[in-house]
């Protein structure tokens, strides 16, 4: 099986289904309607957890705001992408991009896990590499994952372990593992190395550098000029690159990183909001509360109460 093949145009696919004129639902997780307020950025569960509730069939649906990576460890099944089902066996990894209609039919002995990730986590990696962006634009099936995508499989299972555990920095590590799984899966699908430096690839390298700098300095609330100086271009030029590659401004990327860390601290620590504000570099807790409310539509305390109740923490 050619793992880099586009499933929508594969002439070897069997089980063609008629065009779907009926409504195709959009979910966060299958069977769960979209919430207007608050969204997880990362979710992991075993495949049987949800599929057994639906008689081992996940009917056609889409996730506009998320992408998914599945590892099939045991059993068999069929995956629907576009207008055709394609069979798969044990030791398979499946990648579903945001917005793609898909469904599954699983055998009753199915085993494995599914990792669901907010689509914004594709922005910086895909913006920094055209080949990674090309990989992430299409659904993928990687058979014989033990040999071809072992590192990606390891990362997916480490994500599950980190989410289930209570280790220090677990969500930061999970974030890094999501990126590692994406890159290793793209390599397993035959994604080529990025081209030698030219004006376009220089911008990709600058975006990679920007991502590293934001991760290192977001708590310090540095101005655009700080990042531009270290990358060696003007703030206006850096902002143009960010918008062209990710669809978001430099300030939007920094704010998103602050919000990610704020959400994690509110849900997974018992620190008061004032202490979280201080840790994130806000000298005024009231300003932190306004910042959080402006971007999420709810106060830090309301977000914490709702998410902890939902996760039963």
Short mmCIF file of C-alpha atoms in Angstrom, two decimals:
data_model
loop_
_atom_site.label_atom_id
_atom_site.label_comp_id
_atom_site.label_asym_id
_atom_site.label_seq_id
_atom_site.Cartn_x
_atom_site.Cartn_y
_atom_site.Cartn_z
CA UNK A 1 0.00 0.00 0.00
CA UNK A 2 1.37 3.40 -0.94
CA UNK A 3 0.88 5.34 2.27
CA UNK A 4 1.31 8.72 0.61
CA UNK A 5 -1.49 8.05 -1.89
CA UNK A 6 -4.50 10.40 -1.91
CA UNK A 7 -7.42 8.23 -0.84
CA UNK A 8 -9.96 10.34 -2.69
CA UNK A 9 -8.50 9.41 -6.07
CA UNK A 10 -7.28 5.84 -5.49
CA UNK A 11 -8.51 3.55 -8.31
CA UNK A 12 -7.95 0.46 -6.12
CA UNK A 13 -10.51 1.45 -3.49
CA UNK A 14 -13.48 -0.91 -3.21
CA UNK A 15 -16.82 -0.37 -1.52
CA UNK A 16 -17.88 2.76 -3.37
CA UNK A 17 -20.80 4.47 -1.67
CA UNK A 18 -23.34 6.77 -3.34
CA UNK A 19 -22.83 10.54 -3.13
CA UNK A 20 -24.17 11.77 0.18
CA UNK A 21 -26.96 14.26 -0.37
CA UNK A 22 -28.04 14.07 3.24
CA UNK A 23 -26.72 16.26 6.01
CA UNK A 24 -23.23 15.35 7.23
CA UNK A 25 -22.87 16.38 10.89
CA UNK A 26 -19.93 18.32 12.24
CA UNK A 27 -18.64 17.26 15.65
CA UNK A 28 -15.88 18.01 18.11
CA UNK A 29 -15.84 14.32 19.05
CA UNK A 30 -18.15 11.87 17.30
CA UNK A 31 -21.67 12.18 18.69
CA UNK A 32 -20.91 15.35 20.64
CA UNK A 33 -22.33 18.60 19.29
CA UNK A 34 -20.03 21.61 19.01
CA UNK A 35 -19.89 23.76 22.13
CA UNK A 36 -20.11 27.49 21.60
CA UNK A 37 -17.75 28.26 24.47
CA UNK A 38 -14.49 26.62 25.36
CA UNK A 39 -12.73 23.94 23.33
CA UNK A 40 -10.16 21.38 24.32
CA UNK A 41 -7.01 21.49 22.22
CA UNK A 42 -6.03 17.85 22.73
CA UNK A 43 -8.09 14.73 23.45
CA UNK A 44 -7.09 11.07 23.52
CA UNK A 45 -9.19 7.94 23.98
CA UNK A 46 -9.11 4.28 23.01
CA UNK A 47 -11.00 3.38 19.84
CA UNK A 48 -13.36 0.94 21.63
CA UNK A 49 -14.42 3.63 24.15
CA UNK A 50 -16.56 5.43 21.59
CA UNK A 51 -17.11 2.86 18.84
CA UNK A 52 -18.72 0.26 21.14
CA UNK A 53 -21.37 2.85 22.01
CA UNK A 54 -22.33 3.01 18.32
CA UNK A 55 -22.27 -0.71 17.50
CA UNK A 56 -18.69 -0.42 16.18
CA UNK A 57 -19.66 1.98 13.38
CA UNK A 58 -18.73 5.67 13.28
CA UNK A 59 -21.04 7.15 10.67
CA UNK A 60 -19.93 9.87 8.20
CA UNK A 61 -19.11 13.17 9.87
CA UNK A 62 -16.45 15.86 9.90
CA UNK A 63 -14.39 17.89 12.37
CA UNK A 64 -13.97 21.44 11.06
CA UNK A 65 -11.86 22.58 14.01
CA UNK A 66 -9.77 19.44 14.62
CA UNK A 67 -7.55 16.84 12.99
CA UNK A 68 -7.14 13.24 14.12
CA UNK A 69 -4.43 10.58 14.23
CA UNK A 70 -5.44 6.97 14.90
CA UNK A 71 -3.29 3.93 15.64
CA UNK A 72 -4.99 0.58 14.99
CA UNK A 73 -3.17 -1.96 17.18
CA UNK A 74 -5.60 -4.89 16.84
CA UNK A 75 -8.56 -5.93 14.72
CA UNK A 76 -9.64 -4.75 11.28
CA UNK A 77 -12.02 -2.26 9.72
CA UNK A 78 -12.89 0.10 6.90
CA UNK A 79 -12.39 3.85 6.70
CA UNK A 80 -14.63 6.09 4.59
CA UNK A 81 -13.01 9.14 3.04
CA UNK A 82 -14.81 10.96 0.25
CA UNK A 83 -17.07 8.45 -1.50
CA UNK A 84 -15.31 5.11 -0.81
CA UNK A 85 -14.45 2.71 1.99
CA UNK A 86 -10.98 1.25 2.24
CA UNK A 87 -10.01 -1.70 4.41
CA UNK A 88 -7.24 -1.66 7.00
CA UNK A 89 -5.73 -4.15 9.41
CA UNK A 90 -3.81 -4.12 12.64
CA UNK A 91 -0.66 -2.00 12.91
CA UNK A 92 -2.04 0.87 10.82
CA UNK A 93 -1.91 4.63 11.39
CA UNK A 94 -4.63 6.86 9.91
CA UNK A 95 -4.48 10.66 9.59
CA UNK A 96 -7.70 12.65 9.06
CA UNK A 97 -7.27 16.39 8.25
CA UNK A 98 -9.73 19.04 9.41
CA UNK A 99 -12.95 19.33 7.41
CA UNK A 100 -12.73 15.94 5.66
CA UNK A 101 -15.89 13.79 5.76
CA UNK A 102 -14.97 10.38 7.13
CA UNK A 103 -16.38 7.37 8.95
CA UNK A 104 -15.30 3.96 10.25
CA UNK A 105 -16.56 0.39 10.48
CA UNK A 106 -14.62 -1.55 13.11
CA UNK A 107 -14.40 -5.22 13.97
CA UNK A 108 -15.46 -6.08 17.52
CA UNK A 109 -11.88 -6.95 18.47
CA UNK A 110 -10.61 -3.51 17.45
CA UNK A 111 -7.85 -2.05 19.56
CA UNK A 112 -5.90 1.19 19.45
CA UNK A 113 -6.28 4.87 20.17
CA UNK A 114 -7.35 8.11 18.55
CA UNK A 115 -5.74 11.49 19.23
CA UNK A 116 -7.85 14.57 18.38
CA UNK A 117 -6.04 17.91 18.10
CA UNK A 118 -7.19 21.48 17.53
CA UNK A 119 -6.46 22.42 13.90
CA UNK A 120 -4.55 25.54 15.00
CA UNK A 121 -1.74 23.16 16.02
CA UNK A 122 -1.09 22.69 12.31
CA UNK A 123 -0.56 26.41 11.67
CA UNK A 124 3.10 26.82 12.60
CA UNK A 125 4.40 23.36 11.55
CA UNK A 126 2.56 23.42 8.21
CA UNK A 127 3.43 27.06 7.61
CA UNK A 128 7.10 26.31 8.17
CA UNK A 129 7.30 23.38 5.73
CA UNK A 130 5.54 23.10 2.36
CA UNK A 131 5.96 19.32 2.36
CA UNK A 132 4.44 19.01 5.81
CA UNK A 133 1.59 21.24 4.65
CA UNK A 134 1.04 18.99 1.62
CA UNK A 135 0.98 15.92 3.86
CA UNK A 136 -1.54 17.50 6.25
CA UNK A 137 -3.89 18.53 3.43
CA UNK A 138 -4.93 14.95 2.60
CA UNK A 139 -6.16 11.90 4.55
CA UNK A 140 -3.49 9.22 4.91
CA UNK A 141 -3.27 5.52 5.73
CA UNK A 142 0.07 4.05 6.79
CA UNK A 143 0.05 0.25 6.86
CA UNK A 144 2.80 -1.78 8.53
CA UNK A 145 3.30 1.08 10.98
CA UNK A 146 5.74 -0.95 13.09
CA UNK A 147 8.26 -0.72 10.28
CA UNK A 148 7.27 2.53 8.59
CA UNK A 149 5.98 4.84 11.31
CA UNK A 150 7.31 3.43 14.57
CA UNK A 151 8.34 6.83 15.91
CA UNK A 152 4.90 8.32 15.19
CA UNK A 153 3.20 5.38 16.92
CA UNK A 154 5.48 5.80 19.94
CA UNK A 155 4.60 9.51 20.11
CA UNK A 156 0.85 8.80 19.96
CA UNK A 157 1.06 6.34 22.83
CA UNK A 158 3.25 8.70 24.83
CA UNK A 159 0.59 11.40 24.34
CA UNK A 160 -1.99 9.02 25.81
CA UNK A 161 0.28 8.26 28.76
CA UNK A 162 1.00 11.94 29.45
CA UNK A 163 -2.68 12.90 29.35
CA UNK A 164 -3.56 10.05 31.72
CA UNK A 165 -0.70 10.80 34.10
CA UNK A 166 0.26 13.61 36.43
CA UNK A 167 3.88 14.21 35.48
CA UNK A 168 5.47 17.62 35.62
CA UNK A 169 5.00 19.57 32.38
CA UNK A 170 2.81 16.83 30.91
CA UNK A 171 0.78 19.08 28.60
CA UNK A 172 3.89 20.88 27.33
CA UNK A 173 5.42 17.50 26.54
CA UNK A 174 2.17 16.36 24.90
CA UNK A 175 2.30 19.43 22.65
CA UNK A 176 5.82 18.55 21.53
CA UNK A 177 4.78 14.93 20.95
CA UNK A 178 1.89 16.03 18.69
CA UNK A 179 4.39 17.87 16.47
CA UNK A 180 6.77 14.90 16.53
CA UNK A 181 3.98 12.49 15.55
CA UNK A 182 2.96 14.73 12.64
CA UNK A 183 6.50 15.05 11.31
CA UNK A 184 7.34 11.36 11.70
CA UNK A 185 4.07 10.36 10.04
CA UNK A 186 4.74 12.73 7.14
CA UNK A 187 8.19 11.19 6.72
CA UNK A 188 6.66 7.70 6.77
CA UNK A 189 4.35 8.84 3.96
CA UNK A 190 7.33 9.83 1.85
CA UNK A 191 7.31 13.59 2.41
CA UNK A 192 10.50 14.98 0.90
CA UNK A 193 13.02 17.16 2.66
CA UNK A 194 12.36 20.86 2.33
CA UNK A 195 14.16 22.54 -0.58
CA UNK A 196 17.49 24.29 -0.43
CA UNK A 197 17.35 27.91 0.73
CA UNK A 198 15.51 30.33 -1.53
CA UNK A 199 13.38 33.36 -0.65
CA UNK A 200 10.36 31.18 0.15
CA UNK A 201 12.21 28.58 2.23
CA UNK A 202 14.00 31.36 4.10
CA UNK A 203 10.57 32.51 5.24
CA UNK A 204 9.83 28.97 6.39
CA UNK A 205 13.03 28.92 8.41
CA UNK A 206 12.13 32.30 9.89
CA UNK A 207 8.75 30.96 10.94
CA UNK A 208 10.39 27.96 12.58
CA UNK A 209 12.70 30.34 14.43
CA UNK A 210 9.72 32.48 15.42
CA UNK A 211 7.92 29.45 16.86
CA UNK A 212 10.96 28.62 19.00
CA UNK A 213 11.31 32.20 20.18
CA UNK A 214 7.63 32.49 21.12
CA UNK A 215 7.84 29.27 23.15
CA UNK A 216 10.89 30.62 24.97
CA UNK A 217 9.68 34.21 25.59
CA UNK A 218 5.86 34.37 25.55
CA UNK A 219 5.74 34.91 29.31
CA UNK A 220 7.87 38.04 28.93
CA UNK A 221 5.37 39.82 26.64
CA UNK A 222 8.08 40.92 24.25
CA UNK A 223 7.14 43.37 21.47
CA UNK A 224 7.27 42.45 17.81
CA UNK A 225 10.58 44.26 17.46
CA UNK A 226 12.20 41.81 19.91
CA UNK A 227 11.36 38.81 17.70
CA UNK A 228 12.14 40.62 14.47
CA UNK A 229 15.58 41.70 15.71
CA UNK A 230 16.55 38.12 16.62
CA UNK A 231 15.37 36.81 13.28
CA UNK A 232 17.11 39.64 11.44
CA UNK A 233 14.22 41.32 9.63
CA UNK A 234 11.86 44.23 10.27
CA UNK A 235 8.74 43.81 12.43
CA UNK A 236 6.52 44.59 9.45
CA UNK A 237 8.25 41.93 7.33
CA UNK A 238 7.96 39.35 10.11
CA UNK A 239 4.28 40.13 10.54
CA UNK A 240 3.72 39.68 6.78
CA UNK A 241 5.42 36.27 6.90
CA UNK A 242 3.30 35.21 9.88
CA UNK A 243 0.07 36.23 8.15
CA UNK A 244 1.04 34.65 4.83
CA UNK A 245 2.10 31.35 6.39
CA UNK A 246 -0.42 30.94 9.23
CA UNK A 247 -3.24 33.39 8.51
CA UNK A 248 -2.58 35.04 11.86
CA UNK A 249 -0.61 38.08 12.93
CA UNK A 250 2.47 37.90 15.12
CA UNK A 251 0.50 39.28 18.06
CA UNK A 252 -2.22 36.67 17.46
CA UNK A 253 0.38 33.88 17.62
CA UNK A 254 1.81 35.22 20.88
CA UNK A 255 -1.66 35.64 22.38
CA UNK A 256 -2.61 32.09 21.35
CA UNK A 257 0.46 30.73 23.15
CA UNK A 258 -0.42 32.68 26.30
CA UNK A 259 -4.00 31.43 26.16
CA UNK A 260 -2.88 27.83 25.73
CA UNK A 261 -0.74 28.03 28.85
CA UNK A 262 -3.45 29.86 30.78
CA UNK A 263 -6.00 27.16 29.92
CA UNK A 264 -3.65 24.39 31.02
CA UNK A 265 -2.84 26.07 34.32
CA UNK A 266 -6.49 26.78 35.07
CA UNK A 267 -7.54 23.20 34.42
CA UNK A 268 -4.59 21.14 35.60
CA UNK A 269 -3.30 23.12 38.61
CA UNK A 270 -4.90 24.48 41.76
CA UNK A 271 -3.08 27.81 41.52
CA UNK A 272 -5.33 30.85 42.01
CA UNK A 273 -5.89 33.01 38.94
CA UNK A 274 -3.69 35.72 40.44
CA UNK A 275 -0.73 33.32 40.64
CA UNK A 276 -1.36 32.09 37.09
CA UNK A 277 -1.46 35.69 35.88
CA UNK A 278 1.88 36.39 37.57
CA UNK A 279 3.43 33.20 36.10
CA UNK A 280 2.33 34.30 32.62
CA UNK A 281 3.92 37.73 33.00
CA UNK A 282 0.81 39.80 33.77
CA UNK A 283 1.59 42.36 36.46
CA UNK A 284 -2.11 43.12 36.89
CA UNK A 285 -4.42 40.11 37.53
CA UNK A 286 -7.40 42.19 36.41
CA UNK A 287 -5.76 42.76 33.03
CA UNK A 288 -5.13 39.00 32.73
CA UNK A 289 -8.81 38.37 33.42
CA UNK A 290 -9.83 40.90 30.74
CA UNK A 291 -7.33 39.42 28.27
CA UNK A 292 -8.65 35.90 28.87
CA UNK A 293 -12.30 36.95 28.67
CA UNK A 294 -11.75 38.95 25.48
CA UNK A 295 -10.25 35.95 23.68
CA UNK A 296 -12.41 33.15 25.09
CA UNK A 297 -15.73 34.78 25.94
CA UNK A 298 -15.64 33.75 29.61
CA UNK A 299 -13.75 34.60 32.78
CA UNK A 300 -10.83 32.45 34.01
CA UNK A 301 -12.88 31.22 36.97
CA UNK A 302 -15.85 30.26 34.78
CA UNK A 303 -13.59 28.44 32.31
CA UNK A 304 -11.84 26.56 35.14
CA UNK A 305 -15.11 25.45 36.78
CA UNK A 306 -16.65 24.27 33.50
CA UNK A 307 -13.62 22.43 32.15
CA UNK A 308 -12.75 20.71 35.45
CA UNK A 309 -16.36 19.58 35.77
CA UNK A 310 -16.34 18.29 32.18
CA UNK A 311 -13.09 16.40 32.72
CA UNK A 312 -14.18 15.30 36.21
CA UNK A 313 -10.97 16.55 37.78
#
